[in-house]
mmCIF file of C-alpha atoms in Angstrom:
data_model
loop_
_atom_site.group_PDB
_atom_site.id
_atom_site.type_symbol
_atom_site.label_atom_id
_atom_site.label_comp_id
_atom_site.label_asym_id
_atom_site.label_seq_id
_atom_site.Cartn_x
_atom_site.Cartn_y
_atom_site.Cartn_z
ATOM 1 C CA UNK B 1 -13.321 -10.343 13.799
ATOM 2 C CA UNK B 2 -15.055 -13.467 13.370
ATOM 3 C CA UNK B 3 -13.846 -17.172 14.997
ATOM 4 C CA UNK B 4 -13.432 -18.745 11.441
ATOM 5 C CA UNK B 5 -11.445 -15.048 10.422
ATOM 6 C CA UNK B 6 -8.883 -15.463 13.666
ATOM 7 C CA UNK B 7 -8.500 -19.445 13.236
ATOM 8 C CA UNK B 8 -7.256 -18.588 9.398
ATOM 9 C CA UNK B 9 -5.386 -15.456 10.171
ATOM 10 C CA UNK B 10 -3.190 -17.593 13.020
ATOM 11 C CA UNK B 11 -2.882 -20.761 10.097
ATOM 12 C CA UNK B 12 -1.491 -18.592 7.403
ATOM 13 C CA UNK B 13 0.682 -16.366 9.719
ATOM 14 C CA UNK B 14 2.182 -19.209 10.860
ATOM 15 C CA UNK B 15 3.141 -20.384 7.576
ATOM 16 C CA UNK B 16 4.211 -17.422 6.130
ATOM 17 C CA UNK B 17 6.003 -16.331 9.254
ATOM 18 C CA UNK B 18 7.766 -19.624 9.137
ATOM 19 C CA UNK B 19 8.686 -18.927 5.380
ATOM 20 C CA UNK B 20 10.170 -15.654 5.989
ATOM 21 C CA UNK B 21 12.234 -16.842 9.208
ATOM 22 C CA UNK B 22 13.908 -19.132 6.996
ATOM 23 C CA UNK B 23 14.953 -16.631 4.437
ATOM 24 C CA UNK B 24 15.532 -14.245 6.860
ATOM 25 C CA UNK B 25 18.282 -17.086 8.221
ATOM 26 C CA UNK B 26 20.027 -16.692 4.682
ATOM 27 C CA UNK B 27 23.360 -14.592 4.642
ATOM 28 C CA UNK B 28 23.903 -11.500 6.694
ATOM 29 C CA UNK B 29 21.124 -9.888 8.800
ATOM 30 C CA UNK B 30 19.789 -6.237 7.618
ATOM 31 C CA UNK B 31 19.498 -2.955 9.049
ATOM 32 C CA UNK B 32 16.560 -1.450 9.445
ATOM 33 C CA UNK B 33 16.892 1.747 7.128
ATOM 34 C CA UNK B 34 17.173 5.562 9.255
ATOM 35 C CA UNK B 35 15.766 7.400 6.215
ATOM 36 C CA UNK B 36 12.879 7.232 4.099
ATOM 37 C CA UNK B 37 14.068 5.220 0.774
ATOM 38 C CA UNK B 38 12.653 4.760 -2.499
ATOM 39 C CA UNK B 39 13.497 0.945 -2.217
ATOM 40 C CA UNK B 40 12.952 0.171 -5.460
ATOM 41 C CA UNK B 41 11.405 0.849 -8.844
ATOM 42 C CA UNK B 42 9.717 -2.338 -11.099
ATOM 43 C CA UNK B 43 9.474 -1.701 -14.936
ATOM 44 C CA UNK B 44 5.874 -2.488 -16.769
ATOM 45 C CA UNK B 45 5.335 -5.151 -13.621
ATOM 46 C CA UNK B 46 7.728 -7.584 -14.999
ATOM 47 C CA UNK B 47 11.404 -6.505 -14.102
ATOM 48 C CA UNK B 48 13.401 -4.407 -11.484
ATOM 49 C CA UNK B 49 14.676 -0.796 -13.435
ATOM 50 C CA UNK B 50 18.221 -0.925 -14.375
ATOM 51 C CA UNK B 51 20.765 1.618 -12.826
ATOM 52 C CA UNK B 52 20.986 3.411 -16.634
ATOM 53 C CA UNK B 53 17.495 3.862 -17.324
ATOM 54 C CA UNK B 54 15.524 7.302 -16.977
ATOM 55 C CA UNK B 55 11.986 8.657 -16.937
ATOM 56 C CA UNK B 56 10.392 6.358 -14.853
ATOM 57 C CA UNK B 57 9.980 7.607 -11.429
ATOM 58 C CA UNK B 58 10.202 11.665 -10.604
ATOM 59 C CA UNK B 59 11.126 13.301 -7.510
ATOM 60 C CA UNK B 60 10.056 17.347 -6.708
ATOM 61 C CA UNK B 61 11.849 18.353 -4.512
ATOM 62 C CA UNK B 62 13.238 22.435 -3.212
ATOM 63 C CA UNK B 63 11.489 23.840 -6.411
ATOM 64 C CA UNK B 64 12.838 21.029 -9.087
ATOM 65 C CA UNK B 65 12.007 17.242 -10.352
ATOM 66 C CA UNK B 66 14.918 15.220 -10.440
ATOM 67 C CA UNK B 67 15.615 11.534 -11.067
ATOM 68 C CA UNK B 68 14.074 8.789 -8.557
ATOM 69 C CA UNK B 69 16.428 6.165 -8.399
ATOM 70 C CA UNK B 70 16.355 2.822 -6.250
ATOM 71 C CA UNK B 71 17.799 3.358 -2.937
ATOM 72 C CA UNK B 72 17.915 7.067 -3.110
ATOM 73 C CA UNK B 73 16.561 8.932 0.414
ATOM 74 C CA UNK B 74 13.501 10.988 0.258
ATOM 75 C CA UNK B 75 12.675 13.861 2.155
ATOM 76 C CA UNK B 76 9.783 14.996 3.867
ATOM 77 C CA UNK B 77 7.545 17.272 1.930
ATOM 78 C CA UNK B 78 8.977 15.184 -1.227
ATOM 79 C CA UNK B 79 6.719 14.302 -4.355
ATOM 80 C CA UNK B 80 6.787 11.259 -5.405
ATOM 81 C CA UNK B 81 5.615 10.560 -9.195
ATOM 82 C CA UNK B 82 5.662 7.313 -11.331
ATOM 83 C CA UNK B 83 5.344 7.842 -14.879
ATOM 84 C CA UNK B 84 3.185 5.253 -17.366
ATOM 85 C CA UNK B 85 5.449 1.837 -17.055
ATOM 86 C CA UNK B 86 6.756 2.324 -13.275
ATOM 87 C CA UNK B 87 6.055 0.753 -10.141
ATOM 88 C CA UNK B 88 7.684 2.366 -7.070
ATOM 89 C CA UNK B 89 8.393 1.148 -3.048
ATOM 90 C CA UNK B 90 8.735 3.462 -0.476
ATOM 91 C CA UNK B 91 9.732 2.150 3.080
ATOM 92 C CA UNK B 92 9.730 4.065 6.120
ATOM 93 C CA UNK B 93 12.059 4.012 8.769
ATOM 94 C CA UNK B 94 9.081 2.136 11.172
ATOM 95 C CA UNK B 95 9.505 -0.691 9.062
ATOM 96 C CA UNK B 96 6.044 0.666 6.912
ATOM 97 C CA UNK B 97 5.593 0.206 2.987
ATOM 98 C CA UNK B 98 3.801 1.663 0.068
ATOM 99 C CA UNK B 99 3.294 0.484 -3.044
ATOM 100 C CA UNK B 100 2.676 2.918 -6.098
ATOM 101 C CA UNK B 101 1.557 2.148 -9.179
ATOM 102 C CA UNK B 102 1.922 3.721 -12.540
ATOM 103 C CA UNK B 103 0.772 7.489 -12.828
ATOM 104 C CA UNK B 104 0.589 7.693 -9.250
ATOM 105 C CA UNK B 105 2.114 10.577 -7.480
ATOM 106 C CA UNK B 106 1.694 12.163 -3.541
ATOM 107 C CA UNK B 107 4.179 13.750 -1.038
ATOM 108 C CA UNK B 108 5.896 11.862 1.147
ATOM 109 C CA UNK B 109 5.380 12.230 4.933
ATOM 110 C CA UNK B 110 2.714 9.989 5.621
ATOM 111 C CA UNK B 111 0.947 10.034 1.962
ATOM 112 C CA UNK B 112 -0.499 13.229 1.561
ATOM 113 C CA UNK B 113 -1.883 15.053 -2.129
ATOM 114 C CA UNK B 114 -2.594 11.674 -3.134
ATOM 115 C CA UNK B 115 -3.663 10.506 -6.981
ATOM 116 C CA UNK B 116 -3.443 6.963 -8.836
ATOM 117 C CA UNK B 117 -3.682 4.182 -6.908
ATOM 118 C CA UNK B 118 -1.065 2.497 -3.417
ATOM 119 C CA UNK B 119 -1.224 0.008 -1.450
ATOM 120 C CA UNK B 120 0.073 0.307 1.708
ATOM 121 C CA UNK B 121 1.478 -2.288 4.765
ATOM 122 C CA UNK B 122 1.722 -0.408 7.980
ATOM 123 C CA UNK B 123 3.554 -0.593 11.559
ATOM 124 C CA UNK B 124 2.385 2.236 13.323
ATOM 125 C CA UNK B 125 0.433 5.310 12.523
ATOM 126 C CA UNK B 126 0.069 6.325 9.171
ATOM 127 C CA UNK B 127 -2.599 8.022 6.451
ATOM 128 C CA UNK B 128 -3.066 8.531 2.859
ATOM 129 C CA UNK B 129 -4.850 11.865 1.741
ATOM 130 C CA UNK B 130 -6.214 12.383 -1.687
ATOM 131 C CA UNK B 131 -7.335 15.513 -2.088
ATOM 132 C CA UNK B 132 -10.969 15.186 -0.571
ATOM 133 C CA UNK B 133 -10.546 12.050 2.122
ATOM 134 C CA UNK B 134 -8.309 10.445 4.257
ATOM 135 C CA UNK B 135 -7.788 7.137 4.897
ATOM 136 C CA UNK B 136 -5.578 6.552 8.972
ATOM 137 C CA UNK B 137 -4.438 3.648 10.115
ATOM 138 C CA UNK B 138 -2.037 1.902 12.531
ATOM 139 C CA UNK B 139 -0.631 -1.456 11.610
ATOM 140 C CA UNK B 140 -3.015 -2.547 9.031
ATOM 141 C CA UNK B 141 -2.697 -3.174 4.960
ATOM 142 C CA UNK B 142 -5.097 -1.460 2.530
ATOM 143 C CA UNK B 143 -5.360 0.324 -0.698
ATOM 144 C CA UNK B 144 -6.433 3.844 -1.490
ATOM 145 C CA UNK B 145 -7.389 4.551 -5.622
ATOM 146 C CA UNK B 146 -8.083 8.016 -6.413
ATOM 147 C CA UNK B 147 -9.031 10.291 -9.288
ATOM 148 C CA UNK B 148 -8.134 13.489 -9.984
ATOM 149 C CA UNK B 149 -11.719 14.478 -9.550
ATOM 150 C CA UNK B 150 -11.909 13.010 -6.694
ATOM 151 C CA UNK B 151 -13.636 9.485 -6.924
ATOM 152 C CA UNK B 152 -12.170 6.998 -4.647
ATOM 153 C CA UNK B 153 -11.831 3.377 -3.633
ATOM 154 C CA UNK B 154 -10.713 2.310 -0.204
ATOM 155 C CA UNK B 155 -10.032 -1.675 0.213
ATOM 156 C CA UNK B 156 -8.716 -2.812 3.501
ATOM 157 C CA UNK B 157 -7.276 -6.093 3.913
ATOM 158 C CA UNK B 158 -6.172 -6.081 7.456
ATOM 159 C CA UNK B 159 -6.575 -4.140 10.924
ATOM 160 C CA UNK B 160 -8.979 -1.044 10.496
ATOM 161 C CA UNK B 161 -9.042 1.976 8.643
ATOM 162 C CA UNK B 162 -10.710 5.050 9.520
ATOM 163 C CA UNK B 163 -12.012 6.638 6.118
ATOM 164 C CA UNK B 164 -13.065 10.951 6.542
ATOM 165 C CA UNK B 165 -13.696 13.446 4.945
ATOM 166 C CA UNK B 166 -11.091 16.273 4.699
ATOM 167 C CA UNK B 167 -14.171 19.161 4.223
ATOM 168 C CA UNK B 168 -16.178 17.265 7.319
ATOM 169 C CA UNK B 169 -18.621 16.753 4.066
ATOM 170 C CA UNK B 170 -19.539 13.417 5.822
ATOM 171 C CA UNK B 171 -18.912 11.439 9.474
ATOM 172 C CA UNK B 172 -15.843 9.424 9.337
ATOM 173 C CA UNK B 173 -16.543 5.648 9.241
ATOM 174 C CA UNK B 174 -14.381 2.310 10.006
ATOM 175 C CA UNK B 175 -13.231 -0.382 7.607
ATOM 176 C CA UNK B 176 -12.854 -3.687 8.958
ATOM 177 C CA UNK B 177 -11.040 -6.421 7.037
ATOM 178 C CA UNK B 178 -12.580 -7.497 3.953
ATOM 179 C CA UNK B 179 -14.330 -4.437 3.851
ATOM 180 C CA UNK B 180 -14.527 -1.352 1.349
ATOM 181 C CA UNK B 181 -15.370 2.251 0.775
ATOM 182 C CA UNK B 182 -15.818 4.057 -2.188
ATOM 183 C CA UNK B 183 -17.370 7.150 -4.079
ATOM 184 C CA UNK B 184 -16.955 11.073 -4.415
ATOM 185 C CA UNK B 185 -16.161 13.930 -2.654
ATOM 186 C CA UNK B 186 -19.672 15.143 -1.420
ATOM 187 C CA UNK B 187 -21.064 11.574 -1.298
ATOM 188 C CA UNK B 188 -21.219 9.600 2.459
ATOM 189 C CA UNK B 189 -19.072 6.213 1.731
ATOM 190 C CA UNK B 190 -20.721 2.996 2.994
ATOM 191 C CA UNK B 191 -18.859 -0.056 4.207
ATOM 192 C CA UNK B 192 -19.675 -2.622 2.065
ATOM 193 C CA UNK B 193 -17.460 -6.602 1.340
ATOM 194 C CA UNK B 194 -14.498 -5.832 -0.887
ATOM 195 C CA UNK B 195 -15.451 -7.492 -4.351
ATOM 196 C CA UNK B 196 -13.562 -10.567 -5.555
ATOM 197 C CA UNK B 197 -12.568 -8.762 -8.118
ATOM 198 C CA UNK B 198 -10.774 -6.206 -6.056
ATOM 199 C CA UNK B 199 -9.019 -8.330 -3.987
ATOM 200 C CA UNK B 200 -8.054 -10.193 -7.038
ATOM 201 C CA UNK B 201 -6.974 -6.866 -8.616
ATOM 202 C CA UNK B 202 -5.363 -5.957 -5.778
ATOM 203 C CA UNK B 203 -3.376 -9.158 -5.060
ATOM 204 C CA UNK B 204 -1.963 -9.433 -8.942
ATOM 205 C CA UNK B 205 0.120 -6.320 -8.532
ATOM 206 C CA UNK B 206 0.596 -6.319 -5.554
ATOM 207 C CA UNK B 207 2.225 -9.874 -5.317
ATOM 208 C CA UNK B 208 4.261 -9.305 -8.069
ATOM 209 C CA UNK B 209 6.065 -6.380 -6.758
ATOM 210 C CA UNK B 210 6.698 -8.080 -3.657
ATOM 211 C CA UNK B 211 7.882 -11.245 -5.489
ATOM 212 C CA UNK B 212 10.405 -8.737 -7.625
ATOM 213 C CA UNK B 213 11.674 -5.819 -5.007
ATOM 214 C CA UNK B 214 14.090 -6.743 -2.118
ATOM 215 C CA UNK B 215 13.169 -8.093 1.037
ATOM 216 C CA UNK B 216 12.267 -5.345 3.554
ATOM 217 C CA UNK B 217 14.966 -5.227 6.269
ATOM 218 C CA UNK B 218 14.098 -6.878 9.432
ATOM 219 C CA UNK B 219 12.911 -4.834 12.343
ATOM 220 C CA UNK B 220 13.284 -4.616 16.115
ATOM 221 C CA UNK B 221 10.590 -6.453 18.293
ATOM 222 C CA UNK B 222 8.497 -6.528 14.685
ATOM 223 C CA UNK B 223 6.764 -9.886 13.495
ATOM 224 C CA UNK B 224 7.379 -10.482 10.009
ATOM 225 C CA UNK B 225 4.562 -9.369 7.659
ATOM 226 C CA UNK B 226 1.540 -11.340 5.876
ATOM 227 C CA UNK B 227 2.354 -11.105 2.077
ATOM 228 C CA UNK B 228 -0.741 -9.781 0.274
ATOM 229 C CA UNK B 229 -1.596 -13.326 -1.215
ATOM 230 C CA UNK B 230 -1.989 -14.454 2.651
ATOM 231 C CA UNK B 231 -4.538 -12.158 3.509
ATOM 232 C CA UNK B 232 -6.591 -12.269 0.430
ATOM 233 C CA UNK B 233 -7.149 -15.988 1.422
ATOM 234 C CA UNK B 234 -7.763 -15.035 4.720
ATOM 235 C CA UNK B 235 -10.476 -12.873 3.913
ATOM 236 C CA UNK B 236 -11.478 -15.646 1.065
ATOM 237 C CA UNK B 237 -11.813 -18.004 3.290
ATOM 238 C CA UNK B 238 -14.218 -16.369 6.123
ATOM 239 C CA UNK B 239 -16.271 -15.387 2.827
ATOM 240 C CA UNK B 240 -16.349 -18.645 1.981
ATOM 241 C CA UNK B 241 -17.738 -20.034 5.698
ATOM 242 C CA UNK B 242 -19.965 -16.562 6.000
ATOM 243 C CA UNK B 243 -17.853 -14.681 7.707
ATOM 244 C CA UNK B 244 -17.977 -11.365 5.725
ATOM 245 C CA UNK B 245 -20.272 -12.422 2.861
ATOM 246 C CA UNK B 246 -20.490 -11.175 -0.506
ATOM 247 C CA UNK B 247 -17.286 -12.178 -2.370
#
């Protein structure tokens, strides 16, 4: 990481840890959930899903789909799907996220089975498996976009993420921030700048369903988290003084 990249990571994690200590100083403290939770469930990326409404998020679990609702506990070995209007959070008991969007389903454990597209902010170890790659990480933020056929799209915005190949079709390469990896099955990814237009892509959902779902609870001996509009600029930034190029 780069001296201009470190100078604007500490400048906007000061501010945005300063933000979040002061709503965190708001009513009662949180507990840090026990269970992996379906934390909540946005409507066509405008609204949170009302108690009454159906169809929106599925849940296969012991041989059956049955309703996801917000704050309902998932299970290990779960399968998580989001029909055509639903955005879904899942938080993990380490304090981790993932965001799905619409269409996207995968089993829940770390992310396995994986197709649509997530987004993922991560204390700890973690990976997201489509059905040809994996994507591992610990304590980083990046999405993972896959096809049923296999094509994929790997954007990282923080940390590093180690991209392989589930069928050793290719060595396994590192993503840096700013960085991304995409293409098919058979074909060798190549690091590469993550397009302004991803990021951008990225950040407009992304930001909305953190502006929308609850506040994650706050965690043990854990910082507070850069929203996904701070480290877009981040990376914008270095771009912008040569640091990673290409945006």
């Amino acid at each position: 990481m780069n001296t201009t990249l470190r100078r604007g990571w500490r400048l906007a994690a000061a501010a945005l840890i300063g933000a979040g200590a002061l709503l965190a100083g708001c009513g009662s403290t949180p507990v840090a959930p026990k269970e992996i939770t379906l934390a909540g469930v946005v409507v066509d990326g405008q609204r949170l899903a009302r108690a009454d409404e159906s169809g929106l998020v599925g849940v296969y679990r012991n041989g059956a789909w049955v309703e996801g609702k917000a704050e309902m506990t998932l299970q290990v070995g779960d399968t998580v799907s989001t029909g055509p209007n639903a955005y879904a959070l899942i938080r993990y008991p380490s304090g981790s996220e993932l965001y799905l969007r619409p269409n996207t389903r995968g089993q829940v454990g770390s992310f396995t089975d994986m197709v649509g597209e997530v987004f993922a902010k991560i204390r700890g170890a973690f990976a997201i498996q489509t059905s040809f790659v994996k994507a591992g990480a610990d304590g980083t933020a990046y999405s993972v976009r896959s096809t049923p056929d296999g094509e994929y799209a790997v954007v990282v915005l923080d940390g590093t993420v180690r991209l392989s190949s589930l069928r050793a079709a290719w060595p396994a390469i590192a993503l840096g921030p700013g960085t991304m990896g995409a293409g098919r099955p058979q074909v060798p990814p190549t690091a590469m700048p993550a397009t302004a237009q991803e990021l951008a892509r990225t950040r407009a959902w992304v930001e909305r369903m953190e502006q929308l779902l609850p506040p994650p609870s706050r965690y043990p001996g854990a910082g507070a988290a850069l929203a996904v509009a701070g480290l877009v600029a981040i990376i914008a930034a270095s771009s912008h003084d040569g640091g990673s190029g290409g945006l």
